[in-house]
Tab-separated table of C-alpha atoms and ligand atoms in Angstrom:
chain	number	residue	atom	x	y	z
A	1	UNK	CA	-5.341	0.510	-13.231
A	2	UNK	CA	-8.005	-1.553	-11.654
A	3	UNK	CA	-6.305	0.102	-8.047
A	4	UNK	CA	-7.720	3.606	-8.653
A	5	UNK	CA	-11.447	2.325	-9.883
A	6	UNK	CA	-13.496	0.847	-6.932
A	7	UNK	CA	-16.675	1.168	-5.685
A	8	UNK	CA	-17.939	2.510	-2.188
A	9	UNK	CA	-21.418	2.687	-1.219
A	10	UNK	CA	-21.219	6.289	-2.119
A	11	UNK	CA	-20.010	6.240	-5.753
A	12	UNK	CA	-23.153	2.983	-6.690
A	13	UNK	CA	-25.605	5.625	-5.270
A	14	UNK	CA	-24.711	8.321	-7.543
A	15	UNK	CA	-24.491	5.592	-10.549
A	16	UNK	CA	-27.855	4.328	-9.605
A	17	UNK	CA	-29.687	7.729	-9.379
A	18	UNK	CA	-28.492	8.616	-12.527
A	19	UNK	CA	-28.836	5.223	-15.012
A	20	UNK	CA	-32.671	5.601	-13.464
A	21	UNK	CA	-32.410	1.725	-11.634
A	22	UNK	CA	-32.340	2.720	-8.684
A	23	UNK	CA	-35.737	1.072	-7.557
A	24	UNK	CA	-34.621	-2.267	-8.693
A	25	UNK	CA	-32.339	-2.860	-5.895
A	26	UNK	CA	-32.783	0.380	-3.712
A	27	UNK	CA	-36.282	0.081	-3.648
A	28	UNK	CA	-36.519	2.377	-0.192
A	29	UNK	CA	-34.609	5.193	-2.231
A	30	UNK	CA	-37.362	5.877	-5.700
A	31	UNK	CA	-40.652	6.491	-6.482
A	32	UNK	CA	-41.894	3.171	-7.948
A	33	UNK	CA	-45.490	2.805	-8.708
A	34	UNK	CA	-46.927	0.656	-6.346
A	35	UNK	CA	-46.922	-3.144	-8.095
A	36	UNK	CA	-49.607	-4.973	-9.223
A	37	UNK	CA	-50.260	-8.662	-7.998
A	38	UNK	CA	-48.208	-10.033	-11.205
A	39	UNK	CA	-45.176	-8.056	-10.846
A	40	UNK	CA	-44.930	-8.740	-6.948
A	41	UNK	CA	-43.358	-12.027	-7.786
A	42	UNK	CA	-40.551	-10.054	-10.068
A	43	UNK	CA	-37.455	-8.029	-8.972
A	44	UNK	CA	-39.219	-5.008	-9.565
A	45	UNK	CA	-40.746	-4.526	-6.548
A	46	UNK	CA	-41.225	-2.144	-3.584
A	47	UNK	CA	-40.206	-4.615	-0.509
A	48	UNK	CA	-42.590	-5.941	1.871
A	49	UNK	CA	-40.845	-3.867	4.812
A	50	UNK	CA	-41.223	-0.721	2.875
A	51	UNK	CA	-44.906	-1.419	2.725
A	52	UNK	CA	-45.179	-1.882	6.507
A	53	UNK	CA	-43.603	1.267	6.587
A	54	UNK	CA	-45.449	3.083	4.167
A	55	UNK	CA	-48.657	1.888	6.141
A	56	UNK	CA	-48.028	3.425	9.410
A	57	UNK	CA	-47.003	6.671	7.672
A	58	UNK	CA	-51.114	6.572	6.139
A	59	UNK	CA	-52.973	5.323	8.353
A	60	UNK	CA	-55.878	6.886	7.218
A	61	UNK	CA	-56.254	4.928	4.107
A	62	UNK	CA	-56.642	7.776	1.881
A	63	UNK	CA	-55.715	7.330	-1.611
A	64	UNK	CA	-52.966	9.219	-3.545
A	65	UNK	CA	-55.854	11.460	-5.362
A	66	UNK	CA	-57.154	12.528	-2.333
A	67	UNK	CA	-54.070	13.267	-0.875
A	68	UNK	CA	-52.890	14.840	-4.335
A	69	UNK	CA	-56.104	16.485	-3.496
A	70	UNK	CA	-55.100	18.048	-0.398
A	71	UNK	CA	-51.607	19.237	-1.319
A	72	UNK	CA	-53.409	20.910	-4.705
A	73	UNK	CA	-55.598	23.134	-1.928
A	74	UNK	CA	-52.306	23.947	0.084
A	75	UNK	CA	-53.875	21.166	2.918
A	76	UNK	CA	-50.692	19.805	4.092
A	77	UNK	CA	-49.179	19.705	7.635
A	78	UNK	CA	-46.864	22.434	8.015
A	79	UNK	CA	-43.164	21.619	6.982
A	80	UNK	CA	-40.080	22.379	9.643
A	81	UNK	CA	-39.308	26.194	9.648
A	82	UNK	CA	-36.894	27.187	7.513
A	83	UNK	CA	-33.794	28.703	9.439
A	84	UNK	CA	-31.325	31.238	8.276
A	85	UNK	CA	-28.183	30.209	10.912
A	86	UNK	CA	-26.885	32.858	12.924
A	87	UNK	CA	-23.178	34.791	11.770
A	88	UNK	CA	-21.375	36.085	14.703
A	89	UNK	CA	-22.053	39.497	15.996
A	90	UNK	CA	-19.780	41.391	14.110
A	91	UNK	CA	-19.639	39.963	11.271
A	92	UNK	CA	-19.278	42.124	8.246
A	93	UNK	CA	-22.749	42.656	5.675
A	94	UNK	CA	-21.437	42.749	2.613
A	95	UNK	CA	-22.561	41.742	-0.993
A	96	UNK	CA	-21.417	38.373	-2.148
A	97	UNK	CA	-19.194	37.547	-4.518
A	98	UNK	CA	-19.968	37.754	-7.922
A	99	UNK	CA	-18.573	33.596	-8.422
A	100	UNK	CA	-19.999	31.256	-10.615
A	101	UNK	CA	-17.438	28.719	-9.256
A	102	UNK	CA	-16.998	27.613	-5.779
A	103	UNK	CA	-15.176	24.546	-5.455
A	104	UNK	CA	-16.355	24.329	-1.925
A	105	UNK	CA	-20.328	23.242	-2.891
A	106	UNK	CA	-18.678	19.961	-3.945
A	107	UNK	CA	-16.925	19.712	0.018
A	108	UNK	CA	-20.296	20.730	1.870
A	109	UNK	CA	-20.998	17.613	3.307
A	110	UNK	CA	-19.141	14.107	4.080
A	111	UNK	CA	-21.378	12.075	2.025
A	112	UNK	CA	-20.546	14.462	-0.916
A	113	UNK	CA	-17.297	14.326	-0.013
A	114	UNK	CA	-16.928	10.859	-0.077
A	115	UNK	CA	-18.879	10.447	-3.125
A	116	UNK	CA	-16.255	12.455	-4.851
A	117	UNK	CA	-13.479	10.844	-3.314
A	118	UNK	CA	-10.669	10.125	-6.128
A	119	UNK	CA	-8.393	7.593	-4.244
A	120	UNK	CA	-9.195	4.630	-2.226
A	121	UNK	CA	-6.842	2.724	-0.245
A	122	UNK	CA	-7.318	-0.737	1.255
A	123	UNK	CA	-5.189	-3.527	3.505
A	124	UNK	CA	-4.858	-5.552	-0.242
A	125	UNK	CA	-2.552	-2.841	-1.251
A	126	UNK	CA	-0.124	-3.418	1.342
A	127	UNK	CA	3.286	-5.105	1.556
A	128	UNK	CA	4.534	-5.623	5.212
A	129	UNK	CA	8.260	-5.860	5.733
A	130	UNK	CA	9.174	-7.898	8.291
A	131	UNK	CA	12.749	-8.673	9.922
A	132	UNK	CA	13.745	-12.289	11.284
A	133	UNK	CA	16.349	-13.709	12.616
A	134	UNK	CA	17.329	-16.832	14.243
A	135	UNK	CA	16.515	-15.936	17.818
A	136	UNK	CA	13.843	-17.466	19.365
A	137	UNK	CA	12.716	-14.382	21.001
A	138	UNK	CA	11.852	-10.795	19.295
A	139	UNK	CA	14.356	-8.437	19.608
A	140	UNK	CA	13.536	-4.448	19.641
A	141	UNK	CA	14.588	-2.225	16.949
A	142	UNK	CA	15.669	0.978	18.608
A	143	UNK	CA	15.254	3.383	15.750
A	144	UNK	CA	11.878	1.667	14.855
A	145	UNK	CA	9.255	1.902	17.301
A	146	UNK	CA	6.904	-1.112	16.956
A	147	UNK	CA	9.503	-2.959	15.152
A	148	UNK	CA	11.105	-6.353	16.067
A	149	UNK	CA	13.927	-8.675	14.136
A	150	UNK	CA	11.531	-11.617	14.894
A	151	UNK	CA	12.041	-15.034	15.735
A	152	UNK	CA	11.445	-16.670	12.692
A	153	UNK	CA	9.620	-19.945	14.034
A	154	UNK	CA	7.434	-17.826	16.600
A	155	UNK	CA	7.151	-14.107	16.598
A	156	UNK	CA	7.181	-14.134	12.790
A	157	UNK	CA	3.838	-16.337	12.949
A	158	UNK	CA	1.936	-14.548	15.355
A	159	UNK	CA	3.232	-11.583	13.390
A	160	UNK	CA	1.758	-13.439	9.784
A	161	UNK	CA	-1.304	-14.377	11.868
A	162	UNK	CA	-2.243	-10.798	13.511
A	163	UNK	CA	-1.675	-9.710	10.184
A	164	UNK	CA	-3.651	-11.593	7.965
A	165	UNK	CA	-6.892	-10.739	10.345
A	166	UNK	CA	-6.987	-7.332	9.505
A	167	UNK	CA	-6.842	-8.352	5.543
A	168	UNK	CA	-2.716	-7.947	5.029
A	169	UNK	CA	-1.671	-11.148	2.918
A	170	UNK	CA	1.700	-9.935	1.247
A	171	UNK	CA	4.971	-9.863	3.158
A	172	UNK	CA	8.897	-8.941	2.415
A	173	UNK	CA	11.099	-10.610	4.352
A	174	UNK	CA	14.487	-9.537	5.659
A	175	UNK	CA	17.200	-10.935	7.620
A	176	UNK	CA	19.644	-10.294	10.134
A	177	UNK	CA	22.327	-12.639	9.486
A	178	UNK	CA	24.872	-13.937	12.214
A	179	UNK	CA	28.329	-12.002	11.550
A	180	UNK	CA	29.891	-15.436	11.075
A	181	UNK	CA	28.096	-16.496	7.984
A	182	UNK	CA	28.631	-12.626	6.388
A	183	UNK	CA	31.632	-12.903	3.761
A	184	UNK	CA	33.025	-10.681	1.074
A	185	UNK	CA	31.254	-12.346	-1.635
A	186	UNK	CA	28.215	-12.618	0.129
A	187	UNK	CA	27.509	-17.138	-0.313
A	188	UNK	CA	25.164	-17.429	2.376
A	189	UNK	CA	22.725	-15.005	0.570
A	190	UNK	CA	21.921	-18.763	-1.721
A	191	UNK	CA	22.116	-21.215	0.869
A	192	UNK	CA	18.805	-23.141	0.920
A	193	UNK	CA	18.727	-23.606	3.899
A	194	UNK	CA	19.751	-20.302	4.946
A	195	UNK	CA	17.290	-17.993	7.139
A	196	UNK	CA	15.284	-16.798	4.244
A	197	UNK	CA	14.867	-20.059	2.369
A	198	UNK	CA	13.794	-21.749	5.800
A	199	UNK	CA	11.688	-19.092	6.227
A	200	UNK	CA	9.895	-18.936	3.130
A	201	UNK	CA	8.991	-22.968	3.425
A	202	UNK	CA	8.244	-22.661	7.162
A	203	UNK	CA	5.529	-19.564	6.388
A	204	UNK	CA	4.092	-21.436	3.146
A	205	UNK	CA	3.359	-24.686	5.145
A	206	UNK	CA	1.816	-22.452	7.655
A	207	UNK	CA	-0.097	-20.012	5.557
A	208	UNK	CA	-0.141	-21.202	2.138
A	209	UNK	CA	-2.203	-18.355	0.170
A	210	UNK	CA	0.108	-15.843	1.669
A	211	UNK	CA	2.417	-13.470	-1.138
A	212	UNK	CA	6.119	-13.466	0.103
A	213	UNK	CA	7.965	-11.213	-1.253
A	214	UNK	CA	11.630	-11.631	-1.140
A	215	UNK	CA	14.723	-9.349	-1.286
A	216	UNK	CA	17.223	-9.605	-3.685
A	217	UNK	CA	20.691	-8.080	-2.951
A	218	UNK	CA	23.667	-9.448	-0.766
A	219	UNK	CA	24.138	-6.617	1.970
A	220	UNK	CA	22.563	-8.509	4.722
A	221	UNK	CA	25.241	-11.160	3.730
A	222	UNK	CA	27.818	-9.164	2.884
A	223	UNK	CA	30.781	-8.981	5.519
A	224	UNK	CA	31.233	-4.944	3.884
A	225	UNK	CA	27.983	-3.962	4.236
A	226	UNK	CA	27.230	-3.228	0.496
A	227	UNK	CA	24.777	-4.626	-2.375
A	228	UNK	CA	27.441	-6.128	-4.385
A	229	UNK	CA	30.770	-7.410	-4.211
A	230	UNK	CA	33.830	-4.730	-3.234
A	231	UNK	CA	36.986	-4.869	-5.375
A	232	UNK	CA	39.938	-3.821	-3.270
A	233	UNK	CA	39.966	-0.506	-4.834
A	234	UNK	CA	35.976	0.286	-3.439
A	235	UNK	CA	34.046	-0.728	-6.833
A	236	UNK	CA	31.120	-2.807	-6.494
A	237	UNK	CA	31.628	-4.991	-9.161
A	238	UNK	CA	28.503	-5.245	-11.205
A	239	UNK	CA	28.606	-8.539	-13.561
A	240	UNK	CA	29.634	-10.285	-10.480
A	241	UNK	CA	27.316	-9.740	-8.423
A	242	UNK	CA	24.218	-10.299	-10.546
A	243	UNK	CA	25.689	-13.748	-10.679
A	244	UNK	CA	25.220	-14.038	-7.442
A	245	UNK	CA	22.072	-12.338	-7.201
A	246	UNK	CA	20.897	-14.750	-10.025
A	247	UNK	CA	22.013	-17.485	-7.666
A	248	UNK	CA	20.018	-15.966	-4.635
A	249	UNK	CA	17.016	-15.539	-6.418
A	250	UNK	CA	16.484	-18.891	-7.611
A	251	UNK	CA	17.009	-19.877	-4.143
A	252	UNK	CA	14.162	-18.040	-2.855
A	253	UNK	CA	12.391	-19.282	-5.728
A	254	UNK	CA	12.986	-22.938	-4.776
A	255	UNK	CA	11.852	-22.405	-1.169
A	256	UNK	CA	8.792	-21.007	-2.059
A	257	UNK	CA	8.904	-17.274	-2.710
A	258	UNK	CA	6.289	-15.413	-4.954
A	259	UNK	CA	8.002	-12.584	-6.026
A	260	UNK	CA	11.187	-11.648	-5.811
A	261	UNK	CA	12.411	-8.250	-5.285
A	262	UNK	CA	15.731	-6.753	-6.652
A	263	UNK	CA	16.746	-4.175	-4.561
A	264	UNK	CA	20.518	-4.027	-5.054
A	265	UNK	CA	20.286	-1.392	-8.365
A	266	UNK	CA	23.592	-3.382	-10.416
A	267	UNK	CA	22.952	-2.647	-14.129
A	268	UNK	CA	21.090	-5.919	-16.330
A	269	UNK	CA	19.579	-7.716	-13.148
A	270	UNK	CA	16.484	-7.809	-14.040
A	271	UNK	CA	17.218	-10.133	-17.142
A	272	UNK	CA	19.670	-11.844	-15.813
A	273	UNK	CA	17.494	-12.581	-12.884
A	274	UNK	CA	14.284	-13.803	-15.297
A	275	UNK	CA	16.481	-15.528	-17.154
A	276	UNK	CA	18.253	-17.796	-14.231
A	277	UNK	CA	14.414	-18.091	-12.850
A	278	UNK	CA	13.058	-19.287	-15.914
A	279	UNK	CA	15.991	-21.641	-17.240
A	280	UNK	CA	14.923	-23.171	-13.359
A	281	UNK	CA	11.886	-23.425	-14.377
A	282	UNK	CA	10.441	-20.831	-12.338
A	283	UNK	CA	8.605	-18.922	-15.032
A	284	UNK	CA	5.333	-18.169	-12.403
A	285	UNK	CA	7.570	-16.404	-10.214
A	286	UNK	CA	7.242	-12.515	-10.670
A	287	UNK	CA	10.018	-9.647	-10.726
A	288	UNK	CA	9.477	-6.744	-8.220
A	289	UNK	CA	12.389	-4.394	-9.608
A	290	UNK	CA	13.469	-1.644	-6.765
A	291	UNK	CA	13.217	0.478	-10.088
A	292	UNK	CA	14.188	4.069	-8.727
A	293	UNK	CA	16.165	3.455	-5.096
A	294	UNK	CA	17.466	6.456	-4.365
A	295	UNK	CA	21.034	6.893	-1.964
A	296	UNK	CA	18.979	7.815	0.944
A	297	UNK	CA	19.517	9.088	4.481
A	298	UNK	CA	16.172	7.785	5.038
A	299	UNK	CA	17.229	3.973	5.124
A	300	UNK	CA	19.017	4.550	8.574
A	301	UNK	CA	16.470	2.958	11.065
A	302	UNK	CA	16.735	-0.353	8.932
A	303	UNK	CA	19.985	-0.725	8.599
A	304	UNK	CA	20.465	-0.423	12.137
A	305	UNK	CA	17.882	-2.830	12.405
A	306	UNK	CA	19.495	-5.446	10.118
A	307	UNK	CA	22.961	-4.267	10.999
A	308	UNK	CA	24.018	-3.789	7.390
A	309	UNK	CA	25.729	-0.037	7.825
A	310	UNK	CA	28.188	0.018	4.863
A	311	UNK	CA	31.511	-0.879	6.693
A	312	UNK	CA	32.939	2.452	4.478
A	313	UNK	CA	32.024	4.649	1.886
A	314	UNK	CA	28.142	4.643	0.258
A	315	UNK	CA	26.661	3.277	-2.139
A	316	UNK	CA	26.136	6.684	-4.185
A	317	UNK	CA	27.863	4.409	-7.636
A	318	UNK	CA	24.575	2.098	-7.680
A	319	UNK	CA	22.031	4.183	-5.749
A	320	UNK	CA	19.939	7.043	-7.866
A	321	UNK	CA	20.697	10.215	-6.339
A	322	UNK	CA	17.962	12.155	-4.816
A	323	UNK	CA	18.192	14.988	-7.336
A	324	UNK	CA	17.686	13.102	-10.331
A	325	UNK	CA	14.411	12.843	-11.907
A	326	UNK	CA	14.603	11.964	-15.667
A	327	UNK	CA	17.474	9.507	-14.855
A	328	UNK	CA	14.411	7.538	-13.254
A	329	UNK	CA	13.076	7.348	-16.758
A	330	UNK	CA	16.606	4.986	-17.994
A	331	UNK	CA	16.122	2.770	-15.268
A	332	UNK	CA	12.360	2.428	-16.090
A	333	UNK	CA	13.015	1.627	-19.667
A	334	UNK	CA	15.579	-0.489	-19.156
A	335	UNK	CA	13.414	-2.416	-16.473
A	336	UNK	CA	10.342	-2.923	-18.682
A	337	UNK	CA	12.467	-4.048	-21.408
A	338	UNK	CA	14.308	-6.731	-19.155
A	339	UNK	CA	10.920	-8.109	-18.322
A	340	UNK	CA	9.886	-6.490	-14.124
A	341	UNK	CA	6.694	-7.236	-13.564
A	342	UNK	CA	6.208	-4.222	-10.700
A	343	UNK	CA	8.182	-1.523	-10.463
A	344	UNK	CA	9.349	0.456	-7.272
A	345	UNK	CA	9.913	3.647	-6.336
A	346	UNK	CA	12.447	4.579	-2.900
A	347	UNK	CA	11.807	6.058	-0.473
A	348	UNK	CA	8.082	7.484	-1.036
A	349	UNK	CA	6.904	10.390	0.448
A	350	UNK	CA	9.930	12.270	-0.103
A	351	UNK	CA	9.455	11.078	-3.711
A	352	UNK	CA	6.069	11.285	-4.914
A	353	UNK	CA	6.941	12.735	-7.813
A	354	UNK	CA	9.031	9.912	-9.135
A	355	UNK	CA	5.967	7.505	-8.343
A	356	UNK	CA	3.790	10.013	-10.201
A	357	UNK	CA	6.389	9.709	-13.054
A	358	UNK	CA	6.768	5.938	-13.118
A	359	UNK	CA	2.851	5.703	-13.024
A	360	UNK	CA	2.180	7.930	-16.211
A	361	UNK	CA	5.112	6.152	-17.945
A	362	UNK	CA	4.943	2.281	-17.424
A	363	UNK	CA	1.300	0.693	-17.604
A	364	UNK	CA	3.194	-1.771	-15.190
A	365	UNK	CA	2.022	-2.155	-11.459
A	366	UNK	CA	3.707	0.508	-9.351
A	367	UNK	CA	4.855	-0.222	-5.555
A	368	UNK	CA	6.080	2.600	-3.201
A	369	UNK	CA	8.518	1.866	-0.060
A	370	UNK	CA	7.403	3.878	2.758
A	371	UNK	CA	11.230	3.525	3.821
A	372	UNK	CA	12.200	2.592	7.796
A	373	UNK	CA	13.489	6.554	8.131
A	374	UNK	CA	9.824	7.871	7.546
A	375	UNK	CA	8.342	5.254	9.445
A	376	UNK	CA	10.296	6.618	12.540
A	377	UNK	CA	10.063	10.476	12.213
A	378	UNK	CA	6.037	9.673	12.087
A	379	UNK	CA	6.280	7.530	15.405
A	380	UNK	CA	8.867	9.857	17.128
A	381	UNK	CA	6.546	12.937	16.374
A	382	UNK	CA	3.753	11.364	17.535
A	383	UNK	CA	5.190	10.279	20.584
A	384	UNK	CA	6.356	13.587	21.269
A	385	UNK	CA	3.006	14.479	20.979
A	386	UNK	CA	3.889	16.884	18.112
A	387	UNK	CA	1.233	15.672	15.363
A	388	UNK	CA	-1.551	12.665	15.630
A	389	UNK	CA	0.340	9.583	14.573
A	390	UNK	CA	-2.261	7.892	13.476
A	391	UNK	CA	-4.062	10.517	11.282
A	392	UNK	CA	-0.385	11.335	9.821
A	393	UNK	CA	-0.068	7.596	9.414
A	394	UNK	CA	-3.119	7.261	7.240
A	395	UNK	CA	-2.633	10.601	5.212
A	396	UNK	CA	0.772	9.697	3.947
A	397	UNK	CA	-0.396	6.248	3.075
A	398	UNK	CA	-3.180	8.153	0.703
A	399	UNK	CA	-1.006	10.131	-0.779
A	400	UNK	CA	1.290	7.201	-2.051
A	401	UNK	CA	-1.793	6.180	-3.384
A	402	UNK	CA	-2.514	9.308	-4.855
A	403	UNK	CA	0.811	10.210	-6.798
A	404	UNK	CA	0.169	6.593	-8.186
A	405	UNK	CA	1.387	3.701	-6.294
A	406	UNK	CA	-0.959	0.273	-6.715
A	407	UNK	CA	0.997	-0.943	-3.551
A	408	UNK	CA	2.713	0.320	-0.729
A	409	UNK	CA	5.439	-1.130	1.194
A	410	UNK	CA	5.089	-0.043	4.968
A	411	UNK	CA	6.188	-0.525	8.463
A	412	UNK	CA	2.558	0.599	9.286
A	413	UNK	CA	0.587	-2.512	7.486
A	414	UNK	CA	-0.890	-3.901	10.185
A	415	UNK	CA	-1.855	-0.528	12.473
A	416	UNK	CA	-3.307	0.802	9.198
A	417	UNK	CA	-4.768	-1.763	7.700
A	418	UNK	CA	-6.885	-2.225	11.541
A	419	UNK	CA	-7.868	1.240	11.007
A	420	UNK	CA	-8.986	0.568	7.477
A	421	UNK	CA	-11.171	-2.303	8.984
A	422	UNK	CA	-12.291	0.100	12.036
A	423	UNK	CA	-10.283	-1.647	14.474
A	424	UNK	CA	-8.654	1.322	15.873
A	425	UNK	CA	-5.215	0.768	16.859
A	426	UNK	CA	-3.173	-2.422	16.334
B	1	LIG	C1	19.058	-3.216	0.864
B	1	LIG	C2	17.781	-2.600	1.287
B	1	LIG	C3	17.687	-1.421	2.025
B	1	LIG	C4	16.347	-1.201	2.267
B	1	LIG	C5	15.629	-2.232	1.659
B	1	LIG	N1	16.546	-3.104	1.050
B	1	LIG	C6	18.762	-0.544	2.577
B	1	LIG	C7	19.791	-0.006	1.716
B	1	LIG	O1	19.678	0.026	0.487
B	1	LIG	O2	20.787	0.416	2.269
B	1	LIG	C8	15.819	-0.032	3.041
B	1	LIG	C9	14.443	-0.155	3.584
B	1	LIG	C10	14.105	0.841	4.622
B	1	LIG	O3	14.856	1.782	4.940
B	1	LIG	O4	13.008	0.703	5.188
B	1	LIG	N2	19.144	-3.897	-0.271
């Protein structure tokens, strides 16, 4: 995956030293023969500035046998001393280890280090989630430090704005939708102009080279609190409510949105859903499947912040449970085959394994959702001054990209994506 092959200043060093062309653009760096008179005109050149500074280190004007000369007789200015440093008093004297590995050499110094870095990470790899509603002001989310539902004709653009400036161009939206318009069947959820669909147009008039990712499943709509559609006896009907979804999808679609983003787990979505997009005529606009979404504790903070609690039960008969890990394998088949064009894995640090999984069976794009409940245990430890929020922030990030996710999905977007750019905080 092109995600997991860049290039730092580190790693075109090392490539340079060893394909021997260094000097043609790191001129400062190689012994080139000084150039003639016709080659100065060329590439292959040592610059003017490393001339200048080649003069004031010989000022004598000797030339390179005479001062080949000199070092043959040993007549050279003495080099720095070379120090042994100091072990504590006490230390042990004993022989060394007989070792002809140790790892550590290859850690001995940060530019090493980072030379040998395996994973990068960057603001283009993030998604930011964002909640709106149809306030004018922005409204605190208790359980989500940092978080706002945002009013979707102000604090969402400032929000888009602040966010774009430290490199983060793909969003999710979600909604908090007025009780009144929430119904058993979930209609509002394709209303065009409904808070999404207004939404999408609003933010693509505003910022049109901006990814919008949408969500796909009728709980914020739903007047039970659940995915799908509730048959008196508690089953979420499945058929049904991909017809709905199908419905809701191409809405989005209409209004603007890039990809959209299943996230309800009914069986046969993901065709249905390219199929309704594409008999629309919406055959450009991509399928982000919520491939492995797990029945997680971890989704607390965000439904609190979207008000979407199931009104009973849980939704353990669509939801993966957390101690499955080949069943993760069905739903990746059967997502491929149905025609996703990313697939995502829910929640992520708690399930790296499942992203590792996905990544070494689908040659598809992988995205991880840093859900809302890790989000908050990392803010309310750091506030408690219990670990460095920021540093934790950062690490778990990395390792999403490590077990093998392209993007990431993450409350933190914009604070990490400021570090990324050395902006510090926010
Ligand atoms: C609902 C949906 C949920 C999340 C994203 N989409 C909650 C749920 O399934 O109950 C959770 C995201 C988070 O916790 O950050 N379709």
């Amino acid at each position: 995956m092109a995600s997991t092959v860049s290039f730092s200043p580190a790693n075109v060093q090392m490539l340079q030293a060893r394909s021997g062309h260094g000097h043609a653009t790191f001129g400062s760096c190689s012994a080139v023969p000084r150039a003639g008179p016709r080659l100065r005109s060329t590439a292959i050149r040592v610059s003017s500035e490393q001339e200048a500074a080649a003069a004031v280190r010989a000022p004598s004007g000797r030339t390179i046998e005479e001062c080949e000369a000199d070092a043959v007789a040993g007549k050279f200015p003495a080099p720095p001393p070379l120090v042994r440093p100091k072990a504590p008093e006490g230390t042990p004297e004993i022989r060394p280890l007989d070792m002809a590995k140790r790892p550590r050499r290859n850690r001995k110094s940060p530019a090493l280090r980072s030379a040998f870095q395996e994973t990068s990470i960057s603001p283009a790899n993030f998604v930011l989630p964002l909640f709106i509603h149809e306030g004018e002001e922005d409204a605190p989310i208790g359980a989500m430090p940092g978080c706002y539902r945002l009013g979707w004709r102000h604090g969402l653009l400032d929000e888009v704005y602040k966010a774009r400036d430290v490199g983060v161009n793909s969003f999710v939206l979600f909604p908090k939708v007025p009780d009144a318009l929430k119904s058993p069947t979930g209609d509002e959820a394709y209303n065009d102009n409904g808070l999404v669909p207004r939404t999408i147009r609003l933010l693509k008039d505003k910022f049109p080279d901006i990814v919008i990712y949408t969500d796909v499943a009728l709980d914020p709509y739903s007047s039970d609190g659940h995915d799908g559609i509730v048959r008196e006896d508690g089953v979420i009907m499945n058929d049904e409510t991909v017809y709905q979804l199908c419905k809701q999808a191409v809405s989005q679609a209409r209004a603007g949105a890039d990809v959209v983003s299943p996230s309800d787990m009914m069986d046969g979505h993901i065709g249905a859903l390219r199929s309704a997009l594409d008999a629309e005529g919406f055959h450009d606009v991509s399928i982000m499947s919520y491939t492995a979404k797990y029945a997680s504790s971890f989704y607390g903070p965000f439904r609190e912040a979207l008000d979407s609690n199931p009104r009973f039960g849980d939704k353990k008969t669509y939801q993966m449970n957390p101690a499955n890990y080949r069943e993760a394998l069905i739903e990746t088949a059967a997502d491929e085959a149905e025609g996703a064009d990313i697939l995502l894995v829910k929640p992520g640090l708690p399930y790296l394994d499942i992203i590792r999984l996905l990544r070494d069976n689908s040659a598809l794009p992988i995205a991880a959702y840093q859900v809302s409940g890790e989000y908050s245990m990392i803010k309310a430890a750091g506030a408690l001054g219990m670990v460095d929020e920021q540093k934790v922030m950062m690490e778990s990030l990395m390792c999403l990209r490590r077990a093998g996710a392209d993007v990431i999905l993450t409350y933190f977007a914009r604070h990490a994506a400021a570090v990324l750019c050395g902006m510090g905080p926010k």
